[in-house]
mmCIF file of C-alpha atoms and ligand atoms in Angstrom:
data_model
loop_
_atom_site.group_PDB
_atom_site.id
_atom_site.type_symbol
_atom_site.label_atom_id
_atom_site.label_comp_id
_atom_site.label_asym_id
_atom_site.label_seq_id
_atom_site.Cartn_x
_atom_site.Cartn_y
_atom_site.Cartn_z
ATOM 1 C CA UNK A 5 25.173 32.971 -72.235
ATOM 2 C CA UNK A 6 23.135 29.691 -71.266
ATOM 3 C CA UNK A 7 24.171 27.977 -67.924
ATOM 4 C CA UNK A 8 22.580 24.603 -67.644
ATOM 5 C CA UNK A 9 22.109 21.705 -64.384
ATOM 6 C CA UNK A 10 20.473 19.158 -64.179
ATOM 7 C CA UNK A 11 17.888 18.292 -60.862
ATOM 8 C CA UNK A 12 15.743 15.593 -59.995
ATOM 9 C CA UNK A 13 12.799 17.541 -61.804
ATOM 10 C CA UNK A 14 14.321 17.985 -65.003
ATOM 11 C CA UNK A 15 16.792 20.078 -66.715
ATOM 12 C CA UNK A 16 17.053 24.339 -65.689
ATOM 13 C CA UNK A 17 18.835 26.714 -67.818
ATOM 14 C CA UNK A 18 19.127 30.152 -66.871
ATOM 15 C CA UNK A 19 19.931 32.719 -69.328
ATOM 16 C CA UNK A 20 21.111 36.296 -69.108
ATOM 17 C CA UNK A 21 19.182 39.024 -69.790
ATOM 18 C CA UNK A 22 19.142 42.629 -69.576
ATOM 19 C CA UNK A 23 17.688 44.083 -67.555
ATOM 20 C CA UNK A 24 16.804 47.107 -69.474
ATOM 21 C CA UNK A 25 12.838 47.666 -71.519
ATOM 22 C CA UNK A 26 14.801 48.269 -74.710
ATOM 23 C CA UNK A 27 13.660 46.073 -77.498
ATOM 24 C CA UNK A 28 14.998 42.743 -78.092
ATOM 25 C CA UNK A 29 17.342 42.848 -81.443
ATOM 26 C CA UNK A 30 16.235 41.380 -84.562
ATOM 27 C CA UNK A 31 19.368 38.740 -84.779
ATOM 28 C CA UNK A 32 18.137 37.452 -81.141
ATOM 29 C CA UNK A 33 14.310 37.745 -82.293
ATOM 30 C CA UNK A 34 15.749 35.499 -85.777
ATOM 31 C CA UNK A 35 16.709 32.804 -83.913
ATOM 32 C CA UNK A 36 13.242 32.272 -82.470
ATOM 33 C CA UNK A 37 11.000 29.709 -84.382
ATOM 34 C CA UNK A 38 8.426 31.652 -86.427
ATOM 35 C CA UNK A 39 5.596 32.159 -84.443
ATOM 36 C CA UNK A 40 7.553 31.841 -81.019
ATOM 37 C CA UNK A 41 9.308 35.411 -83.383
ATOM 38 C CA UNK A 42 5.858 37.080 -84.351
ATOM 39 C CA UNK A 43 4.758 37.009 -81.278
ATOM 40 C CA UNK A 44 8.003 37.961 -79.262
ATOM 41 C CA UNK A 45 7.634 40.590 -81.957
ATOM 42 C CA UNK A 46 3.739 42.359 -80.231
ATOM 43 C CA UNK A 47 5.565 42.457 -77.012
ATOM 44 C CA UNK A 48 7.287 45.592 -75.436
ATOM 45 C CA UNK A 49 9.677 46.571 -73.089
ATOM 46 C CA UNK A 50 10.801 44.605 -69.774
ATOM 47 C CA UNK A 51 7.907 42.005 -71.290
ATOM 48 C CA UNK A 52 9.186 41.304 -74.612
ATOM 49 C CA UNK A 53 12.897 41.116 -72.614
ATOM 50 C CA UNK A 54 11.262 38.707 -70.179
ATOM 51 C CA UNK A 55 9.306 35.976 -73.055
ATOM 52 C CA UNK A 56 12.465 36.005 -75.051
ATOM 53 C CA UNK A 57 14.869 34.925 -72.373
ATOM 54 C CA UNK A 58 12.361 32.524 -71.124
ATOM 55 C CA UNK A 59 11.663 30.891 -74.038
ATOM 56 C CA UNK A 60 15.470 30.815 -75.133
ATOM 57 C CA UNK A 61 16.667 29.080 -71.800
ATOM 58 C CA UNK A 62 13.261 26.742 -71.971
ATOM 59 C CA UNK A 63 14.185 25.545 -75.271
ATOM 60 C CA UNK A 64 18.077 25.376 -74.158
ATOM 61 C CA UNK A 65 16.750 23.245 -71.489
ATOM 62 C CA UNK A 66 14.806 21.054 -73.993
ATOM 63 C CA UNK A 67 17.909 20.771 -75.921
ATOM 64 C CA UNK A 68 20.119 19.316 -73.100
ATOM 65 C CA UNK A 69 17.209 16.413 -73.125
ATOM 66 C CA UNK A 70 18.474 15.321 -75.915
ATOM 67 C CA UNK A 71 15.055 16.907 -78.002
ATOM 68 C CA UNK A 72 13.569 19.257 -80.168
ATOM 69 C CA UNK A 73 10.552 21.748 -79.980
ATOM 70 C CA UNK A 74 9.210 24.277 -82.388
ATOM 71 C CA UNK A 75 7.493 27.689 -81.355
ATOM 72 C CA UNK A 76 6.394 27.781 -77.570
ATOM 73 C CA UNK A 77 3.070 29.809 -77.295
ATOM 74 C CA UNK A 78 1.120 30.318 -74.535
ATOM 75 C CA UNK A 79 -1.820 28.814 -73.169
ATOM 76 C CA UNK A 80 -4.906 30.994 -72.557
ATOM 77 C CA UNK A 81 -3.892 30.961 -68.716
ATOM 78 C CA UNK A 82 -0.137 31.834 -69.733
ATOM 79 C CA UNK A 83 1.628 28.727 -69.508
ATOM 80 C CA UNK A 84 4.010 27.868 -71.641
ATOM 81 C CA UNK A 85 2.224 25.455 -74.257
ATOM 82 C CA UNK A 86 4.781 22.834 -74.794
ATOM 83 C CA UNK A 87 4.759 19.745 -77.727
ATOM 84 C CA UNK A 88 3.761 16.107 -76.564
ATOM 85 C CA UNK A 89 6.130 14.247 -74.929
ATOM 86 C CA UNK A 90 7.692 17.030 -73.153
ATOM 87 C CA UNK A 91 6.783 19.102 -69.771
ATOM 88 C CA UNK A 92 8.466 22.483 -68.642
ATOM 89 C CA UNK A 93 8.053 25.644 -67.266
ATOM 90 C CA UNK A 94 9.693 29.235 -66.974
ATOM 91 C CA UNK A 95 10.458 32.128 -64.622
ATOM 92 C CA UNK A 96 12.187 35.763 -64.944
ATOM 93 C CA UNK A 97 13.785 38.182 -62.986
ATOM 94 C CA UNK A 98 15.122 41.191 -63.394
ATOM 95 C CA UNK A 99 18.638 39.767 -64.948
ATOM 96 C CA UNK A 100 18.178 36.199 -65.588
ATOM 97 C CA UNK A 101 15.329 33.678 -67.000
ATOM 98 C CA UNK A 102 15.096 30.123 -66.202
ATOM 99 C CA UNK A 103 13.489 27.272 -68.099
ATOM 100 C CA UNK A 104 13.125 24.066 -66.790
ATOM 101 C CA UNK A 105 12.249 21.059 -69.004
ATOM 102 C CA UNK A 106 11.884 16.792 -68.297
ATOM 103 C CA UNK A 107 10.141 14.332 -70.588
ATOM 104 C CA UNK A 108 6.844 14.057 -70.150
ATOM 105 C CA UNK A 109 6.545 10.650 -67.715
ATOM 106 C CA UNK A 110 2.992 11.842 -65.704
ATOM 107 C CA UNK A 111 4.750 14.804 -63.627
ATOM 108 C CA UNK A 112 3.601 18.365 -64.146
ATOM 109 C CA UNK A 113 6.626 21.117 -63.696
ATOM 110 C CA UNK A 114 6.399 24.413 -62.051
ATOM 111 C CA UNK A 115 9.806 26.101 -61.537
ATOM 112 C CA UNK A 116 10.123 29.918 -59.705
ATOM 113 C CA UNK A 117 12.682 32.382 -59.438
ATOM 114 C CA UNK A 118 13.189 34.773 -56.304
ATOM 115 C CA UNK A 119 15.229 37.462 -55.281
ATOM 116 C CA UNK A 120 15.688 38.361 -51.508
ATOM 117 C CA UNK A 121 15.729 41.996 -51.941
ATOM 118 C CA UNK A 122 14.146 44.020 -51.215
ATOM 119 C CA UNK A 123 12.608 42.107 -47.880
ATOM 120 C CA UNK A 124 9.107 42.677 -47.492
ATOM 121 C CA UNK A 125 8.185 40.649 -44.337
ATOM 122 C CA UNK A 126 4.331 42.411 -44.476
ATOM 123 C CA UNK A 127 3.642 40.028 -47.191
ATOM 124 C CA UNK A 128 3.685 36.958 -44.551
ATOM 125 C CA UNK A 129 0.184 37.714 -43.806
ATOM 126 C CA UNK A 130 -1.322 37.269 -47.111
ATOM 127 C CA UNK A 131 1.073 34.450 -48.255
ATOM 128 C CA UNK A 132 1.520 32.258 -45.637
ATOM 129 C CA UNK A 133 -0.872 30.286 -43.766
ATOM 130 C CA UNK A 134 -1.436 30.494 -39.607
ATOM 131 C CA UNK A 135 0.317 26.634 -39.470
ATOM 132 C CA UNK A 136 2.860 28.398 -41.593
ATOM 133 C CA UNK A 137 3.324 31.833 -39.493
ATOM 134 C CA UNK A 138 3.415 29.994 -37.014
ATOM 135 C CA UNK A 139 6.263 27.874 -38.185
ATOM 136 C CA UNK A 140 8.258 31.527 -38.373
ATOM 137 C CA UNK A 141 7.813 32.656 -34.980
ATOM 138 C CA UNK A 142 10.273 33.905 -32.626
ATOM 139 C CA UNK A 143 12.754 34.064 -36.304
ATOM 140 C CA UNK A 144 15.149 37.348 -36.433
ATOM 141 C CA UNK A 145 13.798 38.928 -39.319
ATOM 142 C CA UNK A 146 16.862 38.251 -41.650
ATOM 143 C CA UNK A 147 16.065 34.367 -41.129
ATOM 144 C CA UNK A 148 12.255 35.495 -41.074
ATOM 145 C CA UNK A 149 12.568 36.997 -44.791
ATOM 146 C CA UNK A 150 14.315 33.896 -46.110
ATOM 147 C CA UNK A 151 11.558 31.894 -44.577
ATOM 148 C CA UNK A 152 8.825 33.302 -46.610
ATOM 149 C CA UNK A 153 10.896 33.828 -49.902
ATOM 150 C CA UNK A 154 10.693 29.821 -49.539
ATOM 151 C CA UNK A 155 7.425 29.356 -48.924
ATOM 152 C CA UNK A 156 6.102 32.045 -51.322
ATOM 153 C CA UNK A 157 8.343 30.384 -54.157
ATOM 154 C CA UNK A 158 7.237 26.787 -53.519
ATOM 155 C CA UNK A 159 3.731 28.195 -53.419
ATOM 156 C CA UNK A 160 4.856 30.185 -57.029
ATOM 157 C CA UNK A 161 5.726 26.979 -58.603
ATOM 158 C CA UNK A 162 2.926 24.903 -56.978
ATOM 159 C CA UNK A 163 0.618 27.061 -58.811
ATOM 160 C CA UNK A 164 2.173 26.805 -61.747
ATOM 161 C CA UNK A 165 2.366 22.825 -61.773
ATOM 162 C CA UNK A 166 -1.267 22.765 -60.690
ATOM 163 C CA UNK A 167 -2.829 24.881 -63.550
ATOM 164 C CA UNK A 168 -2.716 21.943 -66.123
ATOM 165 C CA UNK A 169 -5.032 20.184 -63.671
ATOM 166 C CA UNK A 170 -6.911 22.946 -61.942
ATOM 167 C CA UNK A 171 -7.049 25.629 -64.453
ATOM 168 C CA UNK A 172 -7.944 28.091 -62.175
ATOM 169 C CA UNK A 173 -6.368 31.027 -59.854
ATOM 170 C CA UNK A 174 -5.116 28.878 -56.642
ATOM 171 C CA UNK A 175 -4.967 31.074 -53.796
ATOM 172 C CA UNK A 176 -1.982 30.933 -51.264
ATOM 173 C CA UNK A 177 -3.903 29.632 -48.712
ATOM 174 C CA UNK A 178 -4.513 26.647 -50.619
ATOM 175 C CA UNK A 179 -1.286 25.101 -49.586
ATOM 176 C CA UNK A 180 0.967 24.633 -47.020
ATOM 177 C CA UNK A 181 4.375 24.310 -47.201
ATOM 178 C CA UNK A 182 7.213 23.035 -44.667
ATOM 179 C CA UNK A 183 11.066 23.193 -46.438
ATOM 180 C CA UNK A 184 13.523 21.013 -44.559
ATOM 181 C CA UNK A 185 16.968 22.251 -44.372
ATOM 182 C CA UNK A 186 17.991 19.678 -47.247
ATOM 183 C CA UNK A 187 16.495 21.088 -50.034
ATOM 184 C CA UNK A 188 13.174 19.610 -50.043
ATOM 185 C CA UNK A 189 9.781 20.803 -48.377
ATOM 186 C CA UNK A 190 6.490 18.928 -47.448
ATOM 187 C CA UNK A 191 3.528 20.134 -48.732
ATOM 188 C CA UNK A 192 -0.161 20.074 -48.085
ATOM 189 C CA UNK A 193 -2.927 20.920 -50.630
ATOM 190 C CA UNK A 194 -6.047 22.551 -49.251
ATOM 191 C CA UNK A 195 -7.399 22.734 -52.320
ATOM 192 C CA UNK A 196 -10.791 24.900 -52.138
ATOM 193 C CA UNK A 197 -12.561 22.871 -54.559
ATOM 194 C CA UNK A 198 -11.555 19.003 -53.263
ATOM 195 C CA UNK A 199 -9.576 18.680 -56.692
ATOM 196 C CA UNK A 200 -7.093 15.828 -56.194
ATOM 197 C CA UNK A 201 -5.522 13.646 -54.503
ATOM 198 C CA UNK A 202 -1.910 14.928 -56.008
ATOM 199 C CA UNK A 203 1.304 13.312 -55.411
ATOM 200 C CA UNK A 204 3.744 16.275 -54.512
ATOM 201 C CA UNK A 205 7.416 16.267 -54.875
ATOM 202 C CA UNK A 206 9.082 19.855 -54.051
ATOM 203 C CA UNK A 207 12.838 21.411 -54.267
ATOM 204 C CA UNK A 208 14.637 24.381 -53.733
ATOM 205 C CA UNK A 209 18.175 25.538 -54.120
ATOM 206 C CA UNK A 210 20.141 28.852 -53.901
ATOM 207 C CA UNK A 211 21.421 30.339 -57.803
ATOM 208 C CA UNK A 212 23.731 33.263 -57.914
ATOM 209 C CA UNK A 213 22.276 34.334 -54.406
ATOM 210 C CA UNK A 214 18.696 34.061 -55.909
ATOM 211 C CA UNK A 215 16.308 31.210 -54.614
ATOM 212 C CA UNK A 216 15.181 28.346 -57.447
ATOM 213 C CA UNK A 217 12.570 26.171 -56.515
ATOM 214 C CA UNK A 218 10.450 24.018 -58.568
ATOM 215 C CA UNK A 219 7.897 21.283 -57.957
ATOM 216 C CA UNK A 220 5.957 18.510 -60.325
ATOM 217 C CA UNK A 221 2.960 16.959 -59.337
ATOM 218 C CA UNK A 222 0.678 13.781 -60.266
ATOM 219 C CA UNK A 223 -2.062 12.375 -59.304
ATOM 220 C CA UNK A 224 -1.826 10.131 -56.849
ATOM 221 C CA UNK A 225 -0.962 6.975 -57.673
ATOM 222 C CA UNK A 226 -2.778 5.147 -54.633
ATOM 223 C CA UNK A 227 -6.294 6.917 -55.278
HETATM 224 C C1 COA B 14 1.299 33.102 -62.662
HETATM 225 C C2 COA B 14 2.305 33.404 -61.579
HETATM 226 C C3 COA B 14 2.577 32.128 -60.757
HETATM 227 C C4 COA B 14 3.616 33.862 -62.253
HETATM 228 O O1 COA B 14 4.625 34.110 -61.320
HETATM 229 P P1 COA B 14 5.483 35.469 -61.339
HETATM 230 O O2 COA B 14 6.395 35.440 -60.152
HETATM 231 O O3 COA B 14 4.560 36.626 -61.491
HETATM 232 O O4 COA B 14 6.346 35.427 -62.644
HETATM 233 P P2 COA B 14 7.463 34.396 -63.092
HETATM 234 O O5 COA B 14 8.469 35.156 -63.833
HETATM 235 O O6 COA B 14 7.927 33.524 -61.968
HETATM 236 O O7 COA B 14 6.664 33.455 -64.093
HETATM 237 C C5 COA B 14 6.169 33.942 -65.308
HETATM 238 C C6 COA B 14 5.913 32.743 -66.162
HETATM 239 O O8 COA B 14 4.941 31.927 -65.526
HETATM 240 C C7 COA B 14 4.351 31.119 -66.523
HETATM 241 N N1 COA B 14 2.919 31.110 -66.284
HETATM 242 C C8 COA B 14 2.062 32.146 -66.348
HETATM 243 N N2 COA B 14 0.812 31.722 -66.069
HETATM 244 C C9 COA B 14 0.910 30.405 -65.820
HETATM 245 C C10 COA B 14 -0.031 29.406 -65.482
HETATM 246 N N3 COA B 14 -1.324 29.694 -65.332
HETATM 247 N N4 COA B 14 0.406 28.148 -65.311
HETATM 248 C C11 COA B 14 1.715 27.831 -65.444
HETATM 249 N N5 COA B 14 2.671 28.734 -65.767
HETATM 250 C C12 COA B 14 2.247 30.008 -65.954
HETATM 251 C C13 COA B 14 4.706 31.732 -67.875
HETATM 252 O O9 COA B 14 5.643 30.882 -68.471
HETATM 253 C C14 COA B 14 5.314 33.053 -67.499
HETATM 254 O O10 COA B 14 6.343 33.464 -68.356
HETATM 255 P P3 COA B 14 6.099 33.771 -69.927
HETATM 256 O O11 COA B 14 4.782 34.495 -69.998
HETATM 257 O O12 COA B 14 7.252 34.580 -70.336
HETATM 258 O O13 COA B 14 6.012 32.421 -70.577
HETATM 259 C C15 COA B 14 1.839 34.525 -60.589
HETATM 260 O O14 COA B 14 1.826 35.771 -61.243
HETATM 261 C C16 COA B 14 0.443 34.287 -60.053
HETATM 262 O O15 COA B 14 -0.553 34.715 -60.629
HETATM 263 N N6 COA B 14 0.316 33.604 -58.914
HETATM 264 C C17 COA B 14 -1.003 33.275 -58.417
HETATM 265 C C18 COA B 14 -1.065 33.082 -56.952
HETATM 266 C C19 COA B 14 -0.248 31.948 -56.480
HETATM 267 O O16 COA B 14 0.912 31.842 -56.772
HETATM 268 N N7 COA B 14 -0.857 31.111 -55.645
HETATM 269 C C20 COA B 14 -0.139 30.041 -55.029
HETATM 270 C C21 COA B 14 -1.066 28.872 -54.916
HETATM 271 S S1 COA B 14 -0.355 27.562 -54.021
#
């Protein structure tokens, strides 16, 4: 089962999955383009589980633009390696995998997928940075929690939008990020290398009690 929206960044679709290690069944591994199949097929467990729904609600996603794409490998970083013409981006958890997709028009995607349980405020520390701890304090910790989900999402699908540019690990300090309470957050590289300028253009929403952000990035147009 396939549930699809559309947002300003492109199409999502988030699939079912089990959430179970058992191996995916041939019938659901047919219906994968060849080599998308074969290599679906090396995987095990809560992995292979994970690329299959992922790459089933990416190329639902695709479909809903109206286009096509054959097998969807990985690059040697682990994105998703999609055809010309054509951006996206995935994310799984536990239960359900999302794929975004939008025609390629200059915009990177990254799109991330978060649960709220179980909280684990100690990770504030390492994810967020002092503008953005600050930002929390004097939050009950319920409020706290949700707080940092946000920002460690955006920061999630930051990275991932980034790595066609950057291609290399972007640590969480290298960006701040401010969500409003409409859906949107600002967001400030700090890029450790001076890479850039990038034009950044962030979201986030609530699914099935889950938080869905995403965010594409260009370079800026101005520079
Ligand atoms: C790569 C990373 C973002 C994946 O996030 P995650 O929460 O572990 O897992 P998700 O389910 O959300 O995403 C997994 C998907 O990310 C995608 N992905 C993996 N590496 C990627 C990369 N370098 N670039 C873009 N997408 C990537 C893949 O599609 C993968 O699914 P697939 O292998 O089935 O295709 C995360 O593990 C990571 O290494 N983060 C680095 C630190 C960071 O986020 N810094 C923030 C800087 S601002």
């Amino acid at each position: 089962m396939v549930h699809q929206f559309a947002t300003p960044h492109g199409v999502v679709a988030a699939a079912r999955i089990p959430d179970a290690p058992d191996p995916v069944p041939d019938d659901v591994l047919e219906r994968l383009p060849g080599a998308e199949a074969d290599y679906a097929r090396t995987l095990r467990g809560y992995r292979q589980v994970q690329f299959v729904g992922g790459r089933i609600a990416l190329r639902h996603a695709v479909g809903q633009l109206g286009m096509k794409c054959g097998p969807v490998l990985s690059t040697p970083r682990g994105a998703p390696r999609l055809p010309a013409g054509l951006v996206g981006s995935v994310s799984h958890k536990r239960d359900l995998a999302i794929g975004m997709a939008a025609r390629d028009n200059g915009w990177t995607l990254g799109v991330d997928l978060e649960d709220f349980e179980p909280a684990r405020l100690s990770i504030a520390s390492r994810v967020l940075r002092p503008a953005e701890l600050a930002d929390l304090d004097g939050l009950p910790d319920a409020q706290r929690w949700i707080a940092i989900v946000q920002r460690f999402s955006l920061k999630e699908s930051i990275y991932k939008a980034l790595d066609p540019y950057l291609q290399r690990y972007v640590a969480f300090e290298e960006a701040e990020v401010r969500p409003d309470l409409q859906g949107s957050a600002e967001v400030a590289l700090h890029l450790a290398k001076g890479e850039g300028p990038f034009e950044v253009s962030s979201r986030y929403e609530w699914l099935w009690g889950r938080l869905l952000t995403s965010v594409r990035i260009r370079p800026r147009q101005d520079s």
